[in-house]
Amino acid sequence: MRMRGSGRGMRAAVVAAALVAGTAACSGGSDGSGDEAKPRKSGGGQKSETAALIEKTNKVMAATSFHASGTSTAFGGARQEIWWDPDAGMRMTVEADGGSGGEMYCKDGKSYISAPLLAETLGQRGQEVSVPAELTGSFVTVEASGEGCEAYFAVPESGKRVPEKDGAIEGRKSLAIAAGDSRTADVYHLAASGESRVLRMESRREGVQASTTYEGYGAEYTVELPPAEKQVPMAEFQQRIAAGAE
């Protein structure tokens, strides 16, 4: 995922999407335009069977709590863990080798990314950022444009059925949906019976393989956003980074 421009012009929503590349529809099936943060729209006319399945699955996922864990294509296969509650929002932790990583939250379409994690993600994409000591415990806030937090784990509307990849995930029969382009390849394994939900998502980006397993649907999870005093708007974060670099 390429970042365009320097600090002022960096697209924070795309950065946030990169952090959850193992589960994010935002980066799961690009249309080749380079604007991975925008959701794909289906064409007009009657929905296909696959489109209806994807729509049904995304509605169930958005309305049901769950837990997901596995690896992420961010940081070359770092470990990630996600908790989702429809009312409280989403929490994600990322841990790379050596103990680096951080946390990210999302509620009502607004993302809260720990400053070290944001800086490390940008560094992975060739944009070095030095976080001042006073900001290391802060969370950079990013306002989404008309998208809810479920965009991070929704199955892309551009997905296609790949019956040859159907199988079983931990004993449950699954249906495979593939999405991607020349740079990415994602396969979503959906439950073949019962409520439509994702059981596992497999990703490949720039040669890095990752897999995330979903479970614990309907359980209770605690998701608490960072306190207000630790929140820093992206614009302010950029200004303070730029000031420190002078």
PDB file of C-alpha atoms in Angstrom:
ATOM      1  CA  MET A   1       0.000   0.000   0.000  1.00  0.00           C
ATOM      2  CA  ARG A   2       1.747   3.185  -1.125  1.00  0.00           C
ATOM      3  CA  MET A   3       1.535   6.392   0.868  1.00  0.00           C
ATOM      4  CA  ARG A   4       1.271   9.490  -1.303  1.00  0.00           C
ATOM      5  CA  GLY A   5       3.134  12.601  -0.255  1.00  0.00           C
ATOM      6  CA  SER A   6       4.839  13.540   2.987  1.00  0.00           C
ATOM      7  CA  GLY A   7       3.452  14.038   6.512  1.00  0.00           C
ATOM      8  CA  ARG A   8       0.822  16.641   5.642  1.00  0.00           C
ATOM      9  CA  GLY A   9      -0.439  14.670   2.670  1.00  0.00           C
ATOM     10  CA  MET A  10      -0.385  11.175   4.149  1.00  0.00           C
ATOM     11  CA  ARG A  11      -3.702   9.376   4.080  1.00  0.00           C
ATOM     12  CA  ALA A  12      -4.385   8.317   7.637  1.00  0.00           C
ATOM     13  CA  ALA A  13      -7.411   6.209   6.751  1.00  0.00           C
ATOM     14  CA  VAL A  14      -5.246   4.098   4.459  1.00  0.00           C
ATOM     15  CA  VAL A  15      -2.649   3.740   7.209  1.00  0.00           C
ATOM     16  CA  ALA A  16      -5.337   2.526   9.575  1.00  0.00           C
ATOM     17  CA  ALA A  17      -6.531   0.070   6.957  1.00  0.00           C
ATOM     18  CA  ALA A  18      -2.995  -1.276   6.588  1.00  0.00           C
ATOM     19  CA  LEU A  19      -2.883  -2.076  10.287  1.00  0.00           C
ATOM     20  CA  VAL A  20      -5.759  -4.492   9.915  1.00  0.00           C
ATOM     21  CA  ALA A  21      -4.802  -5.821   6.523  1.00  0.00           C
ATOM     22  CA  GLY A  22      -5.460  -9.296   7.858  1.00  0.00           C
ATOM     23  CA  THR A  23      -9.123  -8.451   8.314  1.00  0.00           C
ATOM     24  CA  ALA A  24      -9.788  -5.207   6.501  1.00  0.00           C
ATOM     25  CA  ALA A  25     -11.990  -4.966   3.473  1.00  0.00           C
ATOM     26  CA  CYS A  26     -10.473  -1.529   2.992  1.00  0.00           C
ATOM     27  CA  SER A  27      -7.312  -3.211   1.778  1.00  0.00           C
ATOM     28  CA  GLY A  28      -8.730  -6.577   0.859  1.00  0.00           C
ATOM     29  CA  GLY A  29      -9.799  -6.137  -2.741  1.00  0.00           C
ATOM     30  CA  SER A  30      -8.481  -3.113  -4.526  1.00  0.00           C
ATOM     31  CA  ASP A  31      -9.977  -2.109  -7.849  1.00  0.00           C
ATOM     32  CA  GLY A  32      -6.554  -0.995  -8.992  1.00  0.00           C
ATOM     33  CA  SER A  33      -7.243   2.719  -8.535  1.00  0.00           C
ATOM     34  CA  GLY A  34      -4.822   2.984  -5.616  1.00  0.00           C
ATOM     35  CA  ASP A  35      -7.617   4.311  -3.385  1.00  0.00           C
ATOM     36  CA  GLU A  36      -7.887   1.280  -1.105  1.00  0.00           C
ATOM     37  CA  ALA A  37      -9.760   3.149   1.624  1.00  0.00           C
ATOM     38  CA  LYS A  38     -12.930   3.459  -0.436  1.00  0.00           C
ATOM     39  CA  PRO A  39     -15.423   0.598  -0.311  1.00  0.00           C
ATOM     40  CA  ARG A  40     -16.257  -1.072  -3.608  1.00  0.00           C
ATOM     41  CA  LYS A  41     -19.770  -0.628  -4.929  1.00  0.00           C
ATOM     42  CA  SER A  42     -21.742  -3.308  -6.659  1.00  0.00           C
ATOM     43  CA  GLY A  43     -23.150  -2.727 -10.096  1.00  0.00           C
ATOM     44  CA  GLY A  44     -26.848  -2.103 -10.698  1.00  0.00           C
ATOM     45  CA  GLY A  45     -29.485  -4.719 -11.312  1.00  0.00           C
ATOM     46  CA  GLN A  46     -30.413  -7.810  -9.346  1.00  0.00           C
ATOM     47  CA  LYS A  47     -27.851  -9.042  -6.843  1.00  0.00           C
ATOM     48  CA  SER A  48     -26.055 -12.256  -7.664  1.00  0.00           C
ATOM     49  CA  GLU A  49     -26.096 -15.142  -5.211  1.00  0.00           C
ATOM     50  CA  THR A  50     -22.543 -14.275  -4.182  1.00  0.00           C
ATOM     51  CA  ALA A  51     -23.343 -10.576  -3.697  1.00  0.00           C
ATOM     52  CA  ALA A  52     -26.333 -11.506  -1.536  1.00  0.00           C
ATOM     53  CA  LEU A  53     -24.152 -13.853   0.543  1.00  0.00           C
ATOM     54  CA  ILE A  54     -21.537 -11.145   1.081  1.00  0.00           C
ATOM     55  CA  GLU A  55     -24.181  -8.574   2.036  1.00  0.00           C
ATOM     56  CA  LYS A  56     -25.813 -10.974   4.493  1.00  0.00           C
ATOM     57  CA  THR A  57     -22.452 -11.893   6.032  1.00  0.00           C
ATOM     58  CA  ASN A  58     -21.427  -8.270   6.498  1.00  0.00           C
ATOM     59  CA  LYS A  59     -24.718  -7.444   8.209  1.00  0.00           C
ATOM     60  CA  VAL A  60     -24.271 -10.353  10.636  1.00  0.00           C
ATOM     61  CA  MET A  61     -20.638  -9.411  11.331  1.00  0.00           C
ATOM     62  CA  ALA A  62     -21.477  -5.773  11.985  1.00  0.00           C
ATOM     63  CA  ALA A  63     -24.268  -6.691  14.408  1.00  0.00           C
ATOM     64  CA  THR A  64     -22.495  -9.484  16.330  1.00  0.00           C
ATOM     65  CA  SER A  65     -19.601  -9.340  18.776  1.00  0.00           C
ATOM     66  CA  PHE A  66     -16.579 -11.524  18.007  1.00  0.00           C
ATOM     67  CA  HIS A  67     -12.892 -12.111  18.635  1.00  0.00           C
ATOM     68  CA  ALA A  68     -10.251 -12.672  15.947  1.00  0.00           C
ATOM     69  CA  SER A  69      -6.573 -13.519  16.150  1.00  0.00           C
ATOM     70  CA  GLY A  70      -3.733 -14.552  13.899  1.00  0.00           C
ATOM     71  CA  THR A  71      -1.094 -12.818  11.829  1.00  0.00           C
ATOM     72  CA  SER A  72      -1.148  -9.623   9.801  1.00  0.00           C
ATOM     73  CA  THR A  73       0.579  -8.635   6.586  1.00  0.00           C
ATOM     74  CA  ALA A  74       1.531  -5.433   8.412  1.00  0.00           C
ATOM     75  CA  PHE A  75       5.103  -5.698   9.777  1.00  0.00           C
ATOM     76  CA  GLY A  76       5.850  -8.798   7.740  1.00  0.00           C
ATOM     77  CA  GLY A  77       3.434 -11.135   9.478  1.00  0.00           C
ATOM     78  CA  ALA A  78       3.106  -9.575  12.936  1.00  0.00           C
ATOM     79  CA  ARG A  79       0.642 -11.110  15.378  1.00  0.00           C
ATOM     80  CA  GLN A  80      -2.702  -9.354  15.761  1.00  0.00           C
ATOM     81  CA  GLU A  81      -5.764  -9.712  17.949  1.00  0.00           C
ATOM     82  CA  ILE A  82      -9.158  -8.053  17.464  1.00  0.00           C
ATOM     83  CA  TRP A  83     -12.217  -7.622  19.647  1.00  0.00           C
ATOM     84  CA  TRP A  84     -15.472  -6.244  18.239  1.00  0.00           C
ATOM     85  CA  ASP A  85     -18.622  -5.132  20.025  1.00  0.00           C
ATOM     86  CA  PRO A  86     -21.360  -3.459  17.931  1.00  0.00           C
ATOM     87  CA  ASP A  87     -22.048  -0.897  20.670  1.00  0.00           C
ATOM     88  CA  ALA A  88     -18.582  -0.348  22.163  1.00  0.00           C
ATOM     89  CA  GLY A  89     -16.524  -0.532  18.958  1.00  0.00           C
ATOM     90  CA  MET A  90     -13.328  -2.334  17.968  1.00  0.00           C
ATOM     91  CA  ARG A  91      -9.990  -2.861  19.667  1.00  0.00           C
ATOM     92  CA  MET A  92      -6.944  -4.279  17.927  1.00  0.00           C
ATOM     93  CA  THR A  93      -3.457  -5.068  19.199  1.00  0.00           C
ATOM     94  CA  VAL A  94      -0.426  -5.658  16.982  1.00  0.00           C
ATOM     95  CA  GLU A  95       2.788  -7.266  18.207  1.00  0.00           C
ATOM     96  CA  ALA A  96       5.790  -7.679  15.946  1.00  0.00           C
ATOM     97  CA  ASP A  97       9.016  -9.526  16.697  1.00  0.00           C
ATOM     98  CA  GLY A  98      11.087  -7.638  19.225  1.00  0.00           C
ATOM     99  CA  GLY A  99       8.027  -6.370  21.073  1.00  0.00           C
ATOM    100  CA  SER A 100       7.225  -3.467  18.757  1.00  0.00           C
ATOM    101  CA  GLY A 101       3.629  -2.728  17.783  1.00  0.00           C
ATOM    102  CA  GLY A 102       0.744  -1.048  19.550  1.00  0.00           C
ATOM    103  CA  GLU A 103      -3.016  -0.687  19.707  1.00  0.00           C
ATOM    104  CA  MET A 104      -5.810   0.712  17.600  1.00  0.00           C
ATOM    105  CA  TYR A 105      -9.465   1.406  18.402  1.00  0.00           C
ATOM    106  CA  CYS A 106     -12.444   2.361  16.288  1.00  0.00           C
ATOM    107  CA  LYS A 107     -15.918   3.577  17.252  1.00  0.00           C
ATOM    108  CA  ASP A 108     -18.603   5.306  15.180  1.00  0.00           C
ATOM    109  CA  GLY A 109     -16.250   5.497  12.221  1.00  0.00           C
ATOM    110  CA  LYS A 110     -13.463   7.227  14.171  1.00  0.00           C
ATOM    111  CA  SER A 111     -10.105   5.491  14.565  1.00  0.00           C
ATOM    112  CA  TYR A 112      -7.652   5.889  17.447  1.00  0.00           C
ATOM    113  CA  ILE A 113      -4.146   4.678  16.542  1.00  0.00           C
ATOM    114  CA  SER A 114      -1.339   4.566  19.093  1.00  0.00           C
ATOM    115  CA  ALA A 115       1.382   6.973  17.971  1.00  0.00           C
ATOM    116  CA  PRO A 116       4.208   4.371  17.973  1.00  0.00           C
ATOM    117  CA  LEU A 117       2.103   1.978  15.900  1.00  0.00           C
ATOM    118  CA  LEU A 118       1.253   4.710  13.407  1.00  0.00           C
ATOM    119  CA  ALA A 119       4.912   5.705  13.109  1.00  0.00           C
ATOM    120  CA  GLU A 120       6.013   2.102  12.693  1.00  0.00           C
ATOM    121  CA  THR A 121       3.414   1.499  10.001  1.00  0.00           C
ATOM    122  CA  LEU A 122       4.587   4.556   8.086  1.00  0.00           C
ATOM    123  CA  GLY A 123       8.188   3.390   8.483  1.00  0.00           C
ATOM    124  CA  GLN A 124       7.278   0.050   6.926  1.00  0.00           C
ATOM    125  CA  ARG A 125       6.092   2.031   3.921  1.00  0.00           C
ATOM    126  CA  GLY A 126       9.213   4.117   3.524  1.00  0.00           C
ATOM    127  CA  GLN A 127       8.132   7.207   5.475  1.00  0.00           C
ATOM    128  CA  GLU A 128      10.237   7.581   8.594  1.00  0.00           C
ATOM    129  CA  VAL A 129       8.530   9.408  11.464  1.00  0.00           C
ATOM    130  CA  SER A 130      10.121  10.178  14.824  1.00  0.00           C
ATOM    131  CA  VAL A 131       7.556  10.390  17.623  1.00  0.00           C
ATOM    132  CA  PRO A 132       8.387  12.928  20.366  1.00  0.00           C
ATOM    133  CA  ALA A 133       8.662  11.411  23.834  1.00  0.00           C
ATOM    134  CA  GLU A 134       5.598  13.328  25.053  1.00  0.00           C
ATOM    135  CA  LEU A 135       3.454  11.679  22.344  1.00  0.00           C
ATOM    136  CA  THR A 136       4.520   8.051  22.786  1.00  0.00           C
ATOM    137  CA  GLY A 137       1.494   7.311  24.974  1.00  0.00           C
ATOM    138  CA  SER A 138      -0.980   9.155  22.777  1.00  0.00           C
ATOM    139  CA  PHE A 139      -3.529   7.931  20.246  1.00  0.00           C
ATOM    140  CA  VAL A 140      -3.843   9.709  16.909  1.00  0.00           C
ATOM    141  CA  THR A 141      -7.485  10.176  15.938  1.00  0.00           C
ATOM    142  CA  VAL A 142      -8.705   9.781  12.365  1.00  0.00           C
ATOM    143  CA  GLU A 143     -12.206  10.670  11.241  1.00  0.00           C
ATOM    144  CA  ALA A 144     -13.580   8.340   8.565  1.00  0.00           C
ATOM    145  CA  SER A 145     -15.607   9.772   5.705  1.00  0.00           C
ATOM    146  CA  GLY A 146     -19.017   8.147   5.812  1.00  0.00           C
ATOM    147  CA  GLU A 147     -17.703   4.693   6.807  1.00  0.00           C
ATOM    148  CA  GLY A 148     -18.348   2.709   9.957  1.00  0.00           C
ATOM    149  CA  CYS A 149     -15.772   0.637  11.812  1.00  0.00           C
ATOM    150  CA  GLU A 150     -17.188  -2.522  10.249  1.00  0.00           C
ATOM    151  CA  ALA A 151     -15.370  -1.485   7.060  1.00  0.00           C
ATOM    152  CA  TYR A 152     -12.238  -2.927   8.694  1.00  0.00           C
ATOM    153  CA  PHE A 153     -13.530  -6.493   8.667  1.00  0.00           C
ATOM    154  CA  ALA A 154     -16.288  -6.538   6.032  1.00  0.00           C
ATOM    155  CA  VAL A 155     -15.973  -8.907   3.079  1.00  0.00           C
ATOM    156  CA  PRO A 156     -15.369  -6.775  -0.053  1.00  0.00           C
ATOM    157  CA  GLU A 157     -18.396  -6.376  -2.298  1.00  0.00           C
ATOM    158  CA  SER A 158     -16.078  -7.181  -5.206  1.00  0.00           C
ATOM    159  CA  GLY A 159     -15.533 -10.715  -3.855  1.00  0.00           C
ATOM    160  CA  LYS A 160     -16.044 -13.745  -6.097  1.00  0.00           C
ATOM    161  CA  ARG A 161     -16.921 -17.330  -5.210  1.00  0.00           C
ATOM    162  CA  VAL A 162     -14.044 -19.799  -5.548  1.00  0.00           C
ATOM    163  CA  PRO A 163     -15.621 -23.232  -4.930  1.00  0.00           C
ATOM    164  CA  GLU A 164     -12.271 -24.966  -5.397  1.00  0.00           C
ATOM    165  CA  LYS A 165     -11.139 -23.371  -2.123  1.00  0.00           C
ATOM    166  CA  ASP A 166     -14.211 -24.505  -0.156  1.00  0.00           C
ATOM    167  CA  GLY A 167     -13.372 -26.746   2.757  1.00  0.00           C
ATOM    168  CA  ALA A 168     -13.684 -26.845   6.528  1.00  0.00           C
ATOM    169  CA  ILE A 169     -12.460 -24.514   9.264  1.00  0.00           C
ATOM    170  CA  GLU A 170     -12.103 -26.233  12.621  1.00  0.00           C
ATOM    171  CA  GLY A 171     -14.696 -28.807  11.653  1.00  0.00           C
ATOM    172  CA  ARG A 172     -17.214 -26.402  10.075  1.00  0.00           C
ATOM    173  CA  LYS A 173     -17.864 -26.510   6.355  1.00  0.00           C
ATOM    174  CA  SER A 174     -16.912 -23.265   4.660  1.00  0.00           C
ATOM    175  CA  LEU A 175     -17.539 -21.352   1.447  1.00  0.00           C
ATOM    176  CA  ALA A 176     -14.643 -19.396  -0.060  1.00  0.00           C
ATOM    177  CA  ILE A 177     -14.825 -15.820  -1.355  1.00  0.00           C
ATOM    178  CA  ALA A 178     -11.761 -14.355  -3.070  1.00  0.00           C
ATOM    179  CA  ALA A 179     -10.891 -10.685  -3.533  1.00  0.00           C
ATOM    180  CA  GLY A 180      -7.744  -8.965  -4.711  1.00  0.00           C
ATOM    181  CA  ASP A 181      -5.736  -7.588  -7.604  1.00  0.00           C
ATOM    182  CA  SER A 182      -2.234  -7.972  -9.034  1.00  0.00           C
ATOM    183  CA  ARG A 183      -0.694  -7.010  -5.668  1.00  0.00           C
ATOM    184  CA  THR A 184      -3.025  -8.615  -3.149  1.00  0.00           C
ATOM    185  CA  ALA A 185      -4.883 -11.873  -2.708  1.00  0.00           C
ATOM    186  CA  ASP A 186      -7.418 -12.452   0.052  1.00  0.00           C
ATOM    187  CA  VAL A 187      -9.663 -15.442   0.679  1.00  0.00           C
ATOM    188  CA  TYR A 188     -12.581 -15.218   3.120  1.00  0.00           C
ATOM    189  CA  HIS A 189     -13.890 -18.548   4.416  1.00  0.00           C
ATOM    190  CA  LEU A 190     -17.578 -18.146   5.354  1.00  0.00           C
ATOM    191  CA  ALA A 191     -19.725 -20.550   7.353  1.00  0.00           C
ATOM    192  CA  ALA A 192     -21.617 -22.802   4.932  1.00  0.00           C
ATOM    193  CA  SER A 193     -24.524 -23.318   7.336  1.00  0.00           C
ATOM    194  CA  GLY A 194     -26.147 -21.428  10.192  1.00  0.00           C
ATOM    195  CA  GLU A 195     -25.590 -17.690  10.444  1.00  0.00           C
ATOM    196  CA  SER A 196     -23.433 -16.178   7.711  1.00  0.00           C
ATOM    197  CA  ARG A 197     -20.142 -15.192   9.300  1.00  0.00           C
ATOM    198  CA  VAL A 198     -16.427 -15.243   8.532  1.00  0.00           C
ATOM    199  CA  LEU A 199     -14.530 -18.192   9.996  1.00  0.00           C
ATOM    200  CA  ARG A 200     -11.081 -17.375   8.633  1.00  0.00           C
ATOM    201  CA  MET A 201      -9.426 -14.850   6.353  1.00  0.00           C
ATOM    202  CA  GLU A 202      -6.166 -15.533   4.503  1.00  0.00           C
ATOM    203  CA  SER A 203      -4.088 -12.759   2.951  1.00  0.00           C
ATOM    204  CA  ARG A 204      -1.067 -12.232   0.748  1.00  0.00           C
ATOM    205  CA  ARG A 205       0.528  -8.831   0.226  1.00  0.00           C
ATOM    206  CA  GLU A 206       3.929  -8.211  -1.322  1.00  0.00           C
ATOM    207  CA  GLY A 207       4.909 -11.800  -0.690  1.00  0.00           C
ATOM    208  CA  VAL A 208       3.803 -11.821   2.977  1.00  0.00           C
ATOM    209  CA  GLN A 209       1.270 -14.476   3.980  1.00  0.00           C
ATOM    210  CA  ALA A 210      -1.117 -14.036   6.911  1.00  0.00           C
ATOM    211  CA  SER A 211      -4.146 -15.778   8.386  1.00  0.00           C
ATOM    212  CA  THR A 212      -6.759 -14.618  10.917  1.00  0.00           C
ATOM    213  CA  THR A 213      -9.309 -16.888  12.583  1.00  0.00           C
ATOM    214  CA  TYR A 214     -12.670 -15.580  13.875  1.00  0.00           C
ATOM    215  CA  GLU A 215     -14.449 -17.104  16.867  1.00  0.00           C
ATOM    216  CA  GLY A 216     -16.320 -16.240  20.046  1.00  0.00           C
ATOM    217  CA  TYR A 217     -19.332 -14.827  18.217  1.00  0.00           C
ATOM    218  CA  GLY A 218     -21.924 -13.360  20.571  1.00  0.00           C
ATOM    219  CA  ALA A 219     -19.655 -13.339  23.628  1.00  0.00           C
ATOM    220  CA  GLU A 220     -19.163 -10.255  25.792  1.00  0.00           C
ATOM    221  CA  TYR A 221     -16.014  -8.198  25.234  1.00  0.00           C
ATOM    222  CA  THR A 222     -14.834  -5.013  26.908  1.00  0.00           C
ATOM    223  CA  VAL A 223     -13.705  -2.266  24.543  1.00  0.00           C
ATOM    224  CA  GLU A 224     -12.795   1.030  26.182  1.00  0.00           C
ATOM    225  CA  LEU A 225     -11.536   3.926  24.077  1.00  0.00           C
ATOM    226  CA  PRO A 226      -8.385   5.824  25.114  1.00  0.00           C
ATOM    227  CA  PRO A 227      -9.123   8.680  27.552  1.00  0.00           C
ATOM    228  CA  ALA A 228      -9.653  12.111  26.018  1.00  0.00           C
ATOM    229  CA  GLU A 229      -6.383  13.456  27.419  1.00  0.00           C
ATOM    230  CA  LYS A 230      -4.457  10.866  25.399  1.00  0.00           C
ATOM    231  CA  GLN A 231      -6.197  11.630  22.102  1.00  0.00           C
ATOM    232  CA  VAL A 232      -4.410  13.774  19.513  1.00  0.00           C
ATOM    233  CA  PRO A 233      -6.092  14.795  16.214  1.00  0.00           C
ATOM    234  CA  MET A 234      -4.120  13.803  13.131  1.00  0.00           C
ATOM    235  CA  ALA A 235      -3.609  17.438  12.075  1.00  0.00           C
ATOM    236  CA  GLU A 236      -2.066  18.292  15.453  1.00  0.00           C
ATOM    237  CA  PHE A 237       0.080  15.161  15.395  1.00  0.00           C
ATOM    238  CA  GLN A 238       1.439  16.107  11.975  1.00  0.00           C
ATOM    239  CA  GLN A 239       2.205  19.653  13.134  1.00  0.00           C
ATOM    240  CA  ARG A 240       4.084  18.462  16.200  1.00  0.00           C
ATOM    241  CA  ILE A 241       6.040  15.904  14.175  1.00  0.00           C
ATOM    242  CA  ALA A 242       6.952  18.583  11.637  1.00  0.00           C
ATOM    243  CA  ALA A 243       7.976  21.015  14.384  1.00  0.00           C
ATOM    244  CA  GLY A 244      10.222  18.409  15.967  1.00  0.00           C
ATOM    245  CA  ALA A 245      11.913  17.710  12.639  1.00  0.00           C
ATOM    246  CA  GLU A 246      12.918  21.350  12.117  1.00  0.00           C
TER     247      GLU A 246
END
